[in-house]
PDB file of C-alpha atoms in Angstrom:
ATOM      1  CA  MET A   1      -0.119   0.129  -0.089  1.00 28.00           C
ATOM      2  CA  THR A   2       1.119   3.305  -0.751  1.00 35.00           C
ATOM      3  CA  ARG A   3      -0.186   7.056  -0.431  1.00 37.00           C
ATOM      4  CA  ASP A   4      -3.455   7.585   1.370  1.00 37.00           C
ATOM      5  CA  GLY A   5      -4.003   3.303   1.468  1.00 36.00           C
ATOM      6  CA  GLU A   6      -4.130   3.678  -2.533  1.00 49.00           C
ATOM      7  CA  PRO A   7      -2.629   0.030  -4.077  1.00 58.00           C
ATOM      8  CA  GLY A   8       0.598   1.359  -5.775  1.00 74.00           C
ATOM      9  CA  ALA A   9       1.389   0.921  -9.192  1.00 89.00           C
ATOM     10  CA  ASP A  10       3.047  -1.836 -11.103  1.00 96.00           C
ATOM     11  CA  PHE A  11       5.689  -1.093 -13.755  1.00 98.00           C
ATOM     12  CA  ALA A  12       6.152  -2.292 -17.493  1.00 98.00           C
ATOM     13  CA  GLU A  13       9.358  -1.625 -19.136  1.00 98.00           C
ATOM     14  CA  ARG A  14       8.951  -0.113 -22.970  1.00 98.00           C
ATOM     15  CA  GLU A  15      11.770  -0.897 -25.738  1.00 96.00           C
ATOM     16  CA  ASP A  16      13.364   2.032 -24.756  1.00 96.00           C
ATOM     17  CA  SER A  17      13.892   0.793 -21.148  1.00 97.00           C
ATOM     18  CA  ARG A  18      11.739   3.569 -19.791  1.00 98.00           C
ATOM     19  CA  ARG A  19       9.406   2.717 -17.156  1.00 98.00           C
ATOM     20  CA  VAL A  20       5.369   3.012 -17.518  1.00 98.00           C
ATOM     21  CA  ALA A  21       3.500   3.122 -14.215  1.00 98.00           C
ATOM     22  CA  TYR A  22      -0.270   1.153 -14.546  1.00 98.00           C
ATOM     23  CA  GLU A  23      -3.038  -0.154 -12.124  1.00 97.00           C
ATOM     24  CA  VAL A  24      -5.261  -2.836 -12.772  1.00 97.00           C
ATOM     25  CA  THR A  25      -8.842  -2.858 -11.529  1.00 97.00           C
ATOM     26  CA  GLY A  26     -12.136  -4.887 -12.242  1.00 97.00           C
ATOM     27  CA  ALA A  27     -12.531  -8.331 -12.917  1.00 97.00           C
ATOM     28  CA  PRO A  28      -8.978 -10.574 -12.894  1.00 97.00           C
ATOM     29  CA  ASP A  29     -10.732 -12.867 -15.884  1.00 96.00           C
ATOM     30  CA  GLY A  30     -12.145  -9.996 -17.431  1.00 97.00           C
ATOM     31  CA  PHE A  31     -11.976  -8.212 -20.842  1.00 98.00           C
ATOM     32  CA  PRO A  32      -8.865  -6.275 -21.109  1.00 98.00           C
ATOM     33  CA  VAL A  33      -9.514  -2.550 -21.723  1.00 98.00           C
ATOM     34  CA  PHE A  34      -6.856   0.123 -21.728  1.00 98.00           C
ATOM     35  CA  LEU A  35      -8.381   3.894 -20.061  1.00 98.00           C
ATOM     36  CA  LEU A  36      -5.877   6.692 -21.305  1.00 98.00           C
ATOM     37  CA  HIS A  37      -6.241   9.371 -19.346  1.00 98.00           C
ATOM     38  CA  GLY A  38      -7.057  13.582 -19.832  1.00 97.00           C
ATOM     39  CA  THR A  39      -4.533  16.458 -19.861  1.00 97.00           C
ATOM     40  CA  PRO A  40      -3.067  17.042 -17.355  1.00 97.00           C
ATOM     41  CA  GLY A  41      -3.975  13.275 -15.689  1.00 97.00           C
ATOM     42  CA  SER A  42      -2.942  10.175 -14.382  1.00 97.00           C
ATOM     43  CA  ARG A  43      -3.902   6.260 -13.813  1.00 97.00           C
ATOM     44  CA  ARG A  44      -5.672   7.216 -10.984  1.00 95.00           C
ATOM     45  CA  GLY A  45      -8.442   9.642 -12.798  1.00 94.00           C
ATOM     46  CA  PRO A  46     -12.127   9.045 -12.976  1.00 95.00           C
ATOM     47  CA  LYS A  47     -12.898   5.356 -13.640  1.00 95.00           C
ATOM     48  CA  PRO A  48     -16.252   2.934 -12.564  1.00 95.00           C
ATOM     49  CA  ARG A  49     -15.360   1.226  -9.350  1.00 94.00           C
ATOM     50  CA  GLY A  50     -14.174  -1.700  -8.899  1.00 94.00           C
ATOM     51  CA  ILE A  51     -17.141  -3.796  -8.268  1.00 95.00           C
ATOM     52  CA  VAL A  52     -18.812  -2.088 -11.186  1.00 95.00           C
ATOM     53  CA  LEU A  53     -16.316  -3.319 -13.458  1.00 97.00           C
ATOM     54  CA  TYR A  54     -16.228  -6.559 -11.882  1.00 96.00           C
ATOM     55  CA  ARG A  55     -19.808  -6.986 -13.213  1.00 95.00           C
ATOM     56  CA  MET A  56     -19.291  -5.279 -16.413  1.00 95.00           C
ATOM     57  CA  GLY A  57     -16.513  -8.302 -17.112  1.00 96.00           C
ATOM     58  CA  VAL A  58     -13.921  -5.393 -17.515  1.00 98.00           C
ATOM     59  CA  ARG A  59     -10.462  -5.931 -16.479  1.00 98.00           C
ATOM     60  CA  LEU A  60      -9.636  -1.867 -16.796  1.00 98.00           C
ATOM     61  CA  ILE A  61      -6.129  -1.164 -17.130  1.00 98.00           C
ATOM     62  CA  ALA A  62      -5.105   2.612 -16.338  1.00 98.00           C
ATOM     63  CA  TYR A  63      -1.525   3.607 -16.834  1.00 98.00           C
ATOM     64  CA  ASP A  64       0.095   7.039 -16.353  1.00 98.00           C
ATOM     65  CA  ARG A  65       1.833   8.323 -19.856  1.00 98.00           C
ATOM     66  CA  PRO A  66       5.284   9.439 -19.625  1.00 98.00           C
ATOM     67  CA  GLY A  67       6.308  12.178 -17.345  1.00 98.00           C
ATOM     68  CA  TYR A  68       2.829  11.887 -15.261  1.00 98.00           C
ATOM     69  CA  GLY A  69       2.838  10.046 -12.234  1.00 97.00           C
ATOM     70  CA  ASP A  70       5.157   7.473 -11.680  1.00 97.00           C
ATOM     71  CA  SER A  71       6.313   7.340 -15.201  1.00 98.00           C
ATOM     72  CA  ASP A  72       9.638   8.076 -16.403  1.00 98.00           C
ATOM     73  CA  ARG A  73       9.394  10.880 -18.770  1.00 98.00           C
ATOM     74  CA  ARG A  74       9.930  10.576 -22.945  1.00 97.00           C
ATOM     75  CA  GLU A  75      10.645  14.199 -23.993  1.00 95.00           C
ATOM     76  CA  ASP A  76       9.776  15.315 -27.190  1.00 93.00           C
ATOM     77  CA  ARG A  77       7.063  12.156 -27.867  1.00 97.00           C
ATOM     78  CA  ASP A  78       4.580  12.502 -30.537  1.00 97.00           C
ATOM     79  CA  VAL A  79       0.598  11.299 -29.875  1.00 98.00           C
ATOM     80  CA  ALA A  80       1.891   7.827 -31.861  1.00 98.00           C
ATOM     81  CA  ASP A  81       4.235   6.663 -29.146  1.00 98.00           C
ATOM     82  CA  ALA A  82       1.180   6.059 -26.688  1.00 98.00           C
ATOM     83  CA  ALA A  83       0.967   3.074 -28.939  1.00 98.00           C
ATOM     84  CA  ARG A  84       4.169   1.758 -27.308  1.00 98.00           C
ATOM     85  CA  ASP A  85       3.301   2.428 -24.014  1.00 98.00           C
ATOM     86  CA  VAL A  86       0.288  -0.375 -24.656  1.00 98.00           C
ATOM     87  CA  GLU A  87       2.314  -2.207 -26.200  1.00 98.00           C
ATOM     88  CA  ALA A  88       4.697  -2.568 -23.408  1.00 98.00           C
ATOM     89  CA  ILE A  89       2.163  -3.160 -20.894  1.00 98.00           C
ATOM     90  CA  ALA A  90       0.338  -5.761 -22.622  1.00 98.00           C
ATOM     91  CA  ASP A  91       3.215  -7.678 -23.134  1.00 98.00           C
ATOM     92  CA  HIS A  92       3.928  -7.172 -19.846  1.00 98.00           C
ATOM     93  CA  LEU A  93       0.779  -8.784 -18.627  1.00 98.00           C
ATOM     94  CA  GLY A  94       0.437 -11.165 -21.033  1.00 98.00           C
ATOM     95  CA  VAL A  95      -2.543  -9.811 -22.711  1.00 98.00           C
ATOM     96  CA  GLU A  96      -2.918 -10.474 -26.806  1.00 98.00           C
ATOM     97  CA  GLN A  97      -6.480  -8.779 -27.495  1.00 98.00           C
ATOM     98  CA  PHE A  98      -7.700  -5.377 -25.948  1.00 98.00           C
ATOM     99  CA  ALA A  99     -10.233  -2.418 -26.301  1.00 98.00           C
ATOM    100  CA  VAL A 100      -8.890   0.875 -25.698  1.00 98.00           C
ATOM    101  CA  VAL A 101     -10.519   4.072 -24.816  1.00 98.00           C
ATOM    102  CA  GLY A 102      -9.171   7.549 -24.399  1.00 98.00           C
ATOM    103  CA  ARG A 103     -10.993  10.801 -22.762  1.00 98.00           C
ATOM    104  CA  SER A 104      -9.843  13.968 -23.286  1.00 98.00           C
ATOM    105  CA  GLY A 105      -6.415  14.337 -24.019  1.00 98.00           C
ATOM    106  CA  GLY A 106      -6.236  10.448 -24.027  1.00 98.00           C
ATOM    107  CA  GLY A 107      -8.189  10.345 -26.976  1.00 98.00           C
ATOM    108  CA  PRO A 108      -5.761  11.374 -29.711  1.00 98.00           C
ATOM    109  CA  HIS A 109      -3.479   8.688 -27.959  1.00 98.00           C
ATOM    110  CA  ALA A 110      -6.489   6.086 -28.137  1.00 98.00           C
ATOM    111  CA  LEU A 111      -7.142   6.655 -32.089  1.00 98.00           C
ATOM    112  CA  ALA A 112      -2.843   6.146 -32.068  1.00 98.00           C
ATOM    113  CA  CYS A 113      -3.532   2.505 -31.180  1.00 98.00           C
ATOM    114  CA  ALA A 114      -6.095   2.023 -33.638  1.00 98.00           C
ATOM    115  CA  ALA A 115      -4.198   3.143 -36.419  1.00 98.00           C
ATOM    116  CA  ASP A 116      -0.694   1.463 -34.838  1.00 98.00           C
ATOM    117  CA  ALA A 117       0.111  -1.239 -37.274  1.00 97.00           C
ATOM    118  CA  ARG A 118       2.102  -3.388 -34.799  1.00 98.00           C
ATOM    119  CA  LEU A 119      -0.833  -3.519 -32.815  1.00 98.00           C
ATOM    120  CA  ARG A 120      -2.998  -4.560 -35.749  1.00 97.00           C
ATOM    121  CA  GLY A 121      -5.083  -7.611 -34.582  1.00 97.00           C
ATOM    122  CA  ARG A 122      -4.557  -6.932 -30.855  1.00 98.00           C
ATOM    123  CA  VAL A 123      -6.516  -3.858 -30.875  1.00 98.00           C
ATOM    124  CA  THR A 124     -10.241  -5.247 -30.943  1.00 98.00           C
ATOM    125  CA  ARG A 125     -12.232  -1.804 -30.278  1.00 98.00           C
ATOM    126  CA  VAL A 126     -11.477   1.826 -29.900  1.00 98.00           C
ATOM    127  CA  ALA A 127     -13.634   4.295 -28.284  1.00 98.00           C
ATOM    128  CA  VAL A 128     -12.566   7.937 -27.909  1.00 98.00           C
ATOM    129  CA  LEU A 129     -14.733  10.888 -25.624  1.00 98.00           C
ATOM    130  CA  VAL A 130     -14.305  14.550 -26.012  1.00 98.00           C
ATOM    131  CA  SER A 131     -11.074  14.172 -28.147  1.00 98.00           C
ATOM    132  CA  LEU A 132      -9.260  17.292 -29.656  1.00 98.00           C
ATOM    133  CA  ALA A 133      -8.676  17.120 -33.228  1.00 98.00           C
ATOM    134  CA  PRO A 134      -5.049  17.720 -34.621  1.00 97.00           C
ATOM    135  CA  TRP A 135      -3.687  20.904 -34.478  1.00 93.00           C
ATOM    136  CA  ASN A 136      -3.069  21.261 -38.413  1.00 91.00           C
ATOM    137  CA  ALA A 137      -6.795  19.873 -38.724  1.00 95.00           C
ATOM    138  CA  ILE A 138      -7.685  21.309 -42.651  1.00 94.00           C
ATOM    139  CA  GLU A 139     -11.100  22.940 -42.640  1.00 95.00           C
ATOM    140  CA  LEU A 140     -11.333  23.275 -39.112  1.00 97.00           C
ATOM    141  CA  ASP A 141     -11.339  26.329 -37.109  1.00 97.00           C
ATOM    142  CA  TRP A 142      -9.458  24.530 -34.128  1.00 96.00           C
ATOM    143  CA  VAL A 143     -10.285  27.386 -31.441  1.00 96.00           C
ATOM    144  CA  GLY A 144     -14.233  27.822 -32.219  1.00 97.00           C
ATOM    145  CA  GLY A 145     -16.265  27.708 -29.588  1.00 97.00           C
ATOM    146  CA  MET A 146     -13.065  26.821 -27.157  1.00 97.00           C
ATOM    147  CA  ASN A 147     -12.728  28.593 -23.846  1.00 96.00           C
ATOM    148  CA  THR A 148      -9.966  31.292 -23.627  1.00 93.00           C
ATOM    149  CA  GLY A 149      -8.328  29.370 -20.724  1.00 91.00           C
ATOM    150  CA  ASN A 150      -7.538  25.949 -23.010  1.00 93.00           C
ATOM    151  CA  VAL A 151      -6.973  28.631 -26.084  1.00 93.00           C
ATOM    152  CA  ARG A 152      -4.480  29.992 -24.005  1.00 90.00           C
ATOM    153  CA  GLY A 153      -3.126  27.029 -22.286  1.00 90.00           C
ATOM    154  CA  PHE A 154      -2.331  25.555 -25.740  1.00 92.00           C
ATOM    155  CA  GLY A 155      -0.609  28.459 -27.029  1.00 88.00           C
ATOM    156  CA  VAL A 156      -2.928  28.660 -29.726  1.00 85.00           C
ATOM    157  CA  GLY A 157      -1.316  31.697 -32.567  1.00 77.00           C
ATOM    158  CA  SER A 158       2.053  31.258 -30.528  1.00 79.00           C
ATOM    159  CA  PRO A 159       5.322  30.429 -31.891  1.00 84.00           C
ATOM    160  CA  ASP A 160       6.916  30.724 -29.087  1.00 89.00           C
ATOM    161  CA  THR A 161       7.019  27.167 -27.285  1.00 92.00           C
ATOM    162  CA  ALA A 162       9.331  28.476 -24.503  1.00 94.00           C
ATOM    163  CA  ALA A 163       6.557  30.876 -23.391  1.00 92.00           C
ATOM    164  CA  VAL A 164       3.913  27.912 -23.829  1.00 93.00           C
ATOM    165  CA  VAL A 165       6.087  25.735 -21.257  1.00 95.00           C
ATOM    166  CA  GLU A 166       6.579  28.330 -19.029  1.00 95.00           C
ATOM    167  CA  GLU A 167       2.912  28.741 -18.437  1.00 93.00           C
ATOM    168  CA  ILE A 168       2.088  25.164 -18.451  1.00 95.00           C
ATOM    169  CA  ARG A 169       4.979  25.085 -15.583  1.00 96.00           C
ATOM    170  CA  GLN A 170       3.421  27.781 -13.718  1.00 95.00           C
ATOM    171  CA  ARG A 171      -0.108  26.243 -13.779  1.00 93.00           C
ATOM    172  CA  ALA A 172       1.534  23.092 -12.881  1.00 95.00           C
ATOM    173  CA  GLU A 173       3.429  24.384  -9.921  1.00 95.00           C
ATOM    174  CA  ARG A 174      -0.038  26.146  -8.755  1.00 93.00           C
ATOM    175  CA  ALA A 175      -1.954  23.327  -8.916  1.00 94.00           C
ATOM    176  CA  ALA A 176       0.702  21.101  -7.390  1.00 93.00           C
ATOM    177  CA  ALA A 177       0.821  22.730  -4.417  1.00 92.00           C
ATOM    178  CA  ASP A 178      -3.649  22.508  -4.436  1.00 94.00           C
ATOM    179  CA  PRO A 179      -5.465  21.056  -6.953  1.00 94.00           C
ATOM    180  CA  ARG A 180      -8.330  22.442  -6.143  1.00 93.00           C
ATOM    181  CA  LEU A 181      -6.880  25.681  -7.718  1.00 93.00           C
ATOM    182  CA  LEU A 182      -6.874  24.137 -11.026  1.00 93.00           C
ATOM    183  CA  LEU A 183     -10.349  22.696 -10.686  1.00 93.00           C
ATOM    184  CA  ALA A 184     -11.313  26.139  -9.658  1.00 92.00           C
ATOM    185  CA  ASP A 185      -9.779  27.903 -12.133  1.00 91.00           C
ATOM    186  CA  LEU A 186     -11.521  25.556 -14.982  1.00 93.00           C
ATOM    187  CA  ARG A 187     -15.062  26.204 -12.949  1.00 92.00           C
ATOM    188  CA  THR A 188     -14.776  29.933 -14.389  1.00 92.00           C
ATOM    189  CA  GLU A 189     -15.172  28.936 -17.700  1.00 93.00           C
ATOM    190  CA  MET A 190     -16.891  25.728 -17.922  1.00 95.00           C
ATOM    191  CA  SER A 191     -20.227  25.415 -19.691  1.00 95.00           C
ATOM    192  CA  ALA A 192     -23.459  25.242 -17.652  1.00 95.00           C
ATOM    193  CA  ALA A 193     -23.638  21.291 -18.499  1.00 96.00           C
ATOM    194  CA  ASP A 194     -19.815  21.045 -16.712  1.00 96.00           C
ATOM    195  CA  ARG A 195     -21.004  22.966 -13.491  1.00 95.00           C
ATOM    196  CA  ARG A 196     -23.649  21.026 -13.114  1.00 94.00           C
ATOM    197  CA  ALA A 197     -21.378  17.433 -13.522  1.00 94.00           C
ATOM    198  CA  VAL A 198     -18.115  18.962 -11.077  1.00 94.00           C
ATOM    199  CA  ASN A 199     -21.032  20.033  -9.058  1.00 94.00           C
ATOM    200  CA  ASP A 200     -20.474  15.952  -7.366  1.00 94.00           C
ATOM    201  CA  PRO A 201     -18.794  16.256  -4.592  1.00 94.00           C
ATOM    202  CA  ALA A 202     -17.230  12.710  -5.854  1.00 93.00           C
ATOM    203  CA  LEU A 203     -16.448  13.983  -8.878  1.00 94.00           C
ATOM    204  CA  ARG A 204     -14.777  16.889  -7.763  1.00 94.00           C
ATOM    205  CA  ARG A 205     -12.539  14.643  -5.438  1.00 94.00           C
ATOM    206  CA  LEU A 206     -11.907  12.349  -8.159  1.00 94.00           C
ATOM    207  CA  ILE A 207     -10.709  14.936 -10.425  1.00 95.00           C
ATOM    208  CA  THR A 208      -8.358  16.535  -7.727  1.00 95.00           C
ATOM    209  CA  ASP A 209      -6.889  13.216  -6.620  1.00 94.00           C
ATOM    210  CA  THR A 210      -5.812  12.804 -10.555  1.00 95.00           C
ATOM    211  CA  TYR A 211      -4.235  16.208 -10.930  1.00 96.00           C
ATOM    212  CA  ALA A 212      -2.476  15.671  -7.754  1.00 95.00           C
ATOM    213  CA  GLU A 213      -0.970  12.235  -9.031  1.00 96.00           C
ATOM    214  CA  ALA A 214      -0.216  13.791 -12.403  1.00 97.00           C
ATOM    215  CA  LEU A 215       1.664  16.464 -10.951  1.00 96.00           C
ATOM    216  CA  ARG A 216       3.522  14.998  -8.212  1.00 92.00           C
ATOM    217  CA  SER A 217       7.127  14.665  -9.942  1.00 91.00           C
ATOM    218  CA  GLY A 218       6.781  17.938 -11.787  1.00 96.00           C
ATOM    219  CA  PRO A 219       4.899  19.081 -14.711  1.00 97.00           C
ATOM    220  CA  TYR A 220       6.327  17.447 -17.665  1.00 97.00           C
ATOM    221  CA  GLY A 221       3.811  15.168 -18.537  1.00 98.00           C
ATOM    222  CA  TRP A 222       1.336  18.298 -19.138  1.00 98.00           C
ATOM    223  CA  ILE A 223       4.257  20.010 -21.013  1.00 98.00           C
ATOM    224  CA  ASP A 224       4.751  16.924 -23.322  1.00 98.00           C
ATOM    225  CA  ASP A 225       1.370  16.200 -23.931  1.00 98.00           C
ATOM    226  CA  VAL A 226       0.437  19.863 -24.970  1.00 97.00           C
ATOM    227  CA  LEU A 227       4.118  19.732 -27.016  1.00 97.00           C
ATOM    228  CA  ALA A 228       2.812  16.812 -28.798  1.00 97.00           C
ATOM    229  CA  PHE A 229      -0.756  18.284 -29.552  1.00 97.00           C
ATOM    230  CA  ARG A 230       0.927  21.162 -31.274  1.00 95.00           C
ATOM    231  CA  ARG A 231       2.938  18.911 -33.442  1.00 94.00           C
ATOM    232  CA  PRO A 232       1.354  16.102 -35.647  1.00 95.00           C
ATOM    233  CA  TRP A 233       0.048  13.104 -34.451  1.00 97.00           C
ATOM    234  CA  ALA A 234       2.436  10.763 -36.538  1.00 97.00           C
ATOM    235  CA  PHE A 235      -0.128   8.741 -37.993  1.00 97.00           C
ATOM    236  CA  ASP A 236      -3.018   8.578 -40.366  1.00 97.00           C
ATOM    237  CA  LEU A 237      -6.215   8.825 -39.393  1.00 98.00           C
ATOM    238  CA  SER A 238      -7.798   7.299 -42.657  1.00 95.00           C
ATOM    239  CA  ALA A 239      -5.328   4.372 -42.629  1.00 91.00           C
ATOM    240  CA  ILE A 240      -7.702   3.136 -39.334  1.00 98.00           C
ATOM    241  CA  ASP A 241      -9.328   0.314 -40.377  1.00 98.00           C
ATOM    242  CA  THR A 242     -12.484  -0.013 -38.593  1.00 98.00           C
ATOM    243  CA  ALA A 243     -13.354  -2.879 -40.305  1.00 97.00           C
ATOM    244  CA  ALA A 244     -11.013  -5.022 -38.113  1.00 97.00           C
ATOM    245  CA  THR A 245     -11.080  -2.327 -35.168  1.00 98.00           C
ATOM    246  CA  PRO A 246     -14.553  -0.422 -34.964  1.00 97.00           C
ATOM    247  CA  VAL A 247     -14.302   3.204 -33.555  1.00 98.00           C
ATOM    248  CA  ARG A 248     -16.768   4.949 -32.028  1.00 98.00           C
ATOM    249  CA  LEU A 249     -16.849   8.808 -30.837  1.00 98.00           C
ATOM    250  CA  TRP A 250     -18.829  10.209 -28.290  1.00 98.00           C
ATOM    251  CA  HIS A 251     -19.064  14.150 -27.627  1.00 98.00           C
ATOM    252  CA  GLY A 252     -21.084  16.389 -25.806  1.00 98.00           C
ATOM    253  CA  ALA A 253     -22.766  18.966 -27.574  1.00 98.00           C
ATOM    254  CA  ASP A 254     -21.656  21.721 -25.098  1.00 98.00           C
ATOM    255  CA  ASP A 255     -18.235  20.996 -24.793  1.00 98.00           C
ATOM    256  CA  ASN A 256     -16.123  24.199 -24.723  1.00 98.00           C
ATOM    257  CA  PHE A 257     -12.801  22.646 -23.588  1.00 97.00           C
ATOM    258  CA  ALA A 258     -12.292  20.227 -26.846  1.00 98.00           C
ATOM    259  CA  PRO A 259     -15.512  21.885 -29.013  1.00 98.00           C
ATOM    260  CA  VAL A 260     -17.945  19.142 -30.727  1.00 98.00           C
ATOM    261  CA  SER A 261     -16.105  20.235 -33.886  1.00 98.00           C
ATOM    262  CA  HIS A 262     -13.472  18.771 -32.960  1.00 98.00           C
ATOM    263  CA  GLY A 263     -15.055  15.202 -32.300  1.00 98.00           C
ATOM    264  CA  ARG A 264     -17.244  15.659 -35.848  1.00 98.00           C
ATOM    265  CA  TRP A 265     -13.744  16.238 -37.982  1.00 98.00           C
ATOM    266  CA  LEU A 266     -12.369  13.333 -36.850  1.00 98.00           C
ATOM    267  CA  ALA A 267     -15.303  10.975 -37.027  1.00 98.00           C
ATOM    268  CA  ALA A 268     -15.238  12.201 -40.894  1.00 98.00           C
ATOM    269  CA  GLN A 269     -11.485  11.553 -41.477  1.00 98.00           C
ATOM    270  CA  ILE A 270     -11.650   7.677 -39.932  1.00 98.00           C
ATOM    271  CA  PRO A 271     -13.762   5.766 -42.997  1.00 96.00           C
ATOM    272  CA  GLY A 272     -16.545   3.788 -40.776  1.00 97.00           C
ATOM    273  CA  ALA A 273     -16.453   5.795 -37.630  1.00 98.00           C
ATOM    274  CA  GLU A 274     -19.828   6.334 -35.757  1.00 97.00           C
ATOM    275  CA  MET A 275     -20.262   9.447 -34.398  1.00 98.00           C
ATOM    276  CA  GLU A 276     -22.797   9.971 -31.235  1.00 98.00           C
ATOM    277  CA  VAL A 277     -23.493  13.946 -29.851  1.00 98.00           C
ATOM    278  CA  ARG A 278     -25.249  14.263 -26.410  1.00 98.00           C
ATOM    279  CA  PRO A 279     -27.416  17.234 -26.748  1.00 97.00           C
ATOM    280  CA  GLY A 280     -26.981  19.229 -23.530  1.00 97.00           C
ATOM    281  CA  ALA A 281     -23.717  17.364 -22.650  1.00 98.00           C
ATOM    282  CA  ALA A 282     -20.585  18.607 -22.232  1.00 98.00           C
ATOM    283  CA  HIS A 283     -16.696  17.812 -21.161  1.00 98.00           C
ATOM    284  CA  PHE A 284     -17.203  16.346 -17.828  1.00 97.00           C
ATOM    285  CA  ASP A 285     -20.086  14.200 -18.668  1.00 97.00           C
ATOM    286  CA  ALA A 286     -17.898  12.017 -20.441  1.00 97.00           C
ATOM    287  CA  VAL A 287     -17.264  10.491 -17.019  1.00 96.00           C
ATOM    288  CA  GLU A 288     -20.694   9.674 -16.521  1.00 95.00           C
ATOM    289  CA  GLU A 289     -20.793   8.110 -20.218  1.00 97.00           C
ATOM    290  CA  LEU A 290     -17.519   5.913 -19.420  1.00 97.00           C
ATOM    291  CA  PRO A 291     -19.566   2.857 -18.159  1.00 96.00           C
ATOM    292  CA  ARG A 292     -21.851   2.535 -21.319  1.00 96.00           C
ATOM    293  CA  ILE A 293     -19.017   3.020 -23.612  1.00 97.00           C
ATOM    294  CA  LEU A 294     -17.062  -0.090 -21.497  1.00 97.00           C
ATOM    295  CA  ARG A 295     -20.295  -2.350 -22.304  1.00 96.00           C
ATOM    296  CA  TRP A 296     -19.573  -1.526 -25.886  1.00 97.00           C
ATOM    297  CA  LEU A 297     -16.171  -2.027 -25.790  1.00 98.00           C
ATOM    298  CA  VAL A 298     -16.337  -5.512 -24.489  1.00 96.00           C
ATOM    299  CA  ASP A 299     -19.760  -6.977 -25.600  1.00 85.00           C
ATOM    300  CA  PRO A 300     -19.196  -8.943 -28.707  1.00 65.00           C
ATOM    301  CA  ASP A 301     -22.755  -8.859 -29.881  1.00 63.00           C
ATOM    302  CA  PRO A 302     -23.786  -5.535 -32.726  1.00 49.00           C
ATOM    303  CA  ALA A 303     -26.880  -5.144 -31.611  1.00 49.00           C
ATOM    304  CA  LEU A 304     -25.916  -3.846 -28.088  1.00 46.00           C
ATOM    305  CA  GLY A 305     -23.885  -0.799 -29.765  1.00 43.00           C
ATOM    306  CA  ALA A 306     -27.478  -0.375 -31.817  1.00 40.00           C
ATOM    307  CA  ASP A 307     -29.086  -0.469 -28.352  1.00 41.00           C
ATOM    308  CA  LEU A 308     -26.536   1.921 -26.730  1.00 40.00           C
ATOM    309  CA  LEU A 309     -27.510   4.415 -28.869  1.00 37.00           C
ATOM    310  CA  ILE A 310     -31.135   4.809 -28.144  1.00 31.00           C
ATOM    311  CA  GLY A 311     -32.220   8.191 -27.208  1.00 30.00           C
ATOM    312  CA  ALA A 312     -28.984   9.932 -28.822  1.00 33.00           C
ATOM    313  CA  ARG A 313     -28.469  11.584 -31.665  1.00 29.00           C
ATOM    314  CA  PRO A 314     -25.593  10.108 -33.800  1.00 31.00           C
ATOM    315  CA  GLY A 315     -23.566  12.002 -36.109  1.00 33.00           C
ATOM    316  CA  GLN A 316     -25.060  15.495 -34.789  1.00 29.00           C
TER     317      GLN A 316
END
């Protein structure tokens, strides 16, 4: 046992000898699903309770991206590099096939796993919730509908990478001292839907816990995520074979952290991808959506996927 009585991380070693910290919850004999956290975030981010995962037959594997929590930093990583993290952990656990879900900043990294040639045949399904689109997306107003805090945080319009890094460093130091301050800053620019979501004390505690763990060793994971998003992702979205690896995207219509236009753009680039937009929902509603998405990821019956969309408005 470690901090606050939480289970400690286990470690897998990448092919470049860097260690990646991960935790497994849910059913030991359940179907493996990798959960890729947001930005900033960590393996301790919001997820269904272990008993819920057990009943769903899910073996949930969450890990710290390099530079976050207990994972070794990999400076200058790109988005595509996440596939090597997932591969290392899967090999370490002896897991041959698995699904992947990414939330917020984890969304692009989940799509990297779907596109990765070395993981072909191993990744069964991929789900992406409230994801950003690539920085250089053609015919997308990248900042349209995005709150000013996120625009500033990604350094939109600024060619000065050093200034972007310093901005993140200052925010990370403040958040590391008191993670509640980061959530308080975010609340000032949230949509009404997101404010409703984070009014839940349990969710606020989970969010601040993941921020604390993410930044415990410094701002480096957050810095490297943002710099990776500012560069080409290093994989081709159109190369994702959704016949072999079905992809589903989910977005809240009122999201102003990663606007819904980003999700629609991604869906248009991935032939055969399914897109669902939930009216009246926003960024943090993805936490509540996760159990439903997990059922789709682990259930081989295509009819279940159709049932899950009842009452929603796919593609809007």
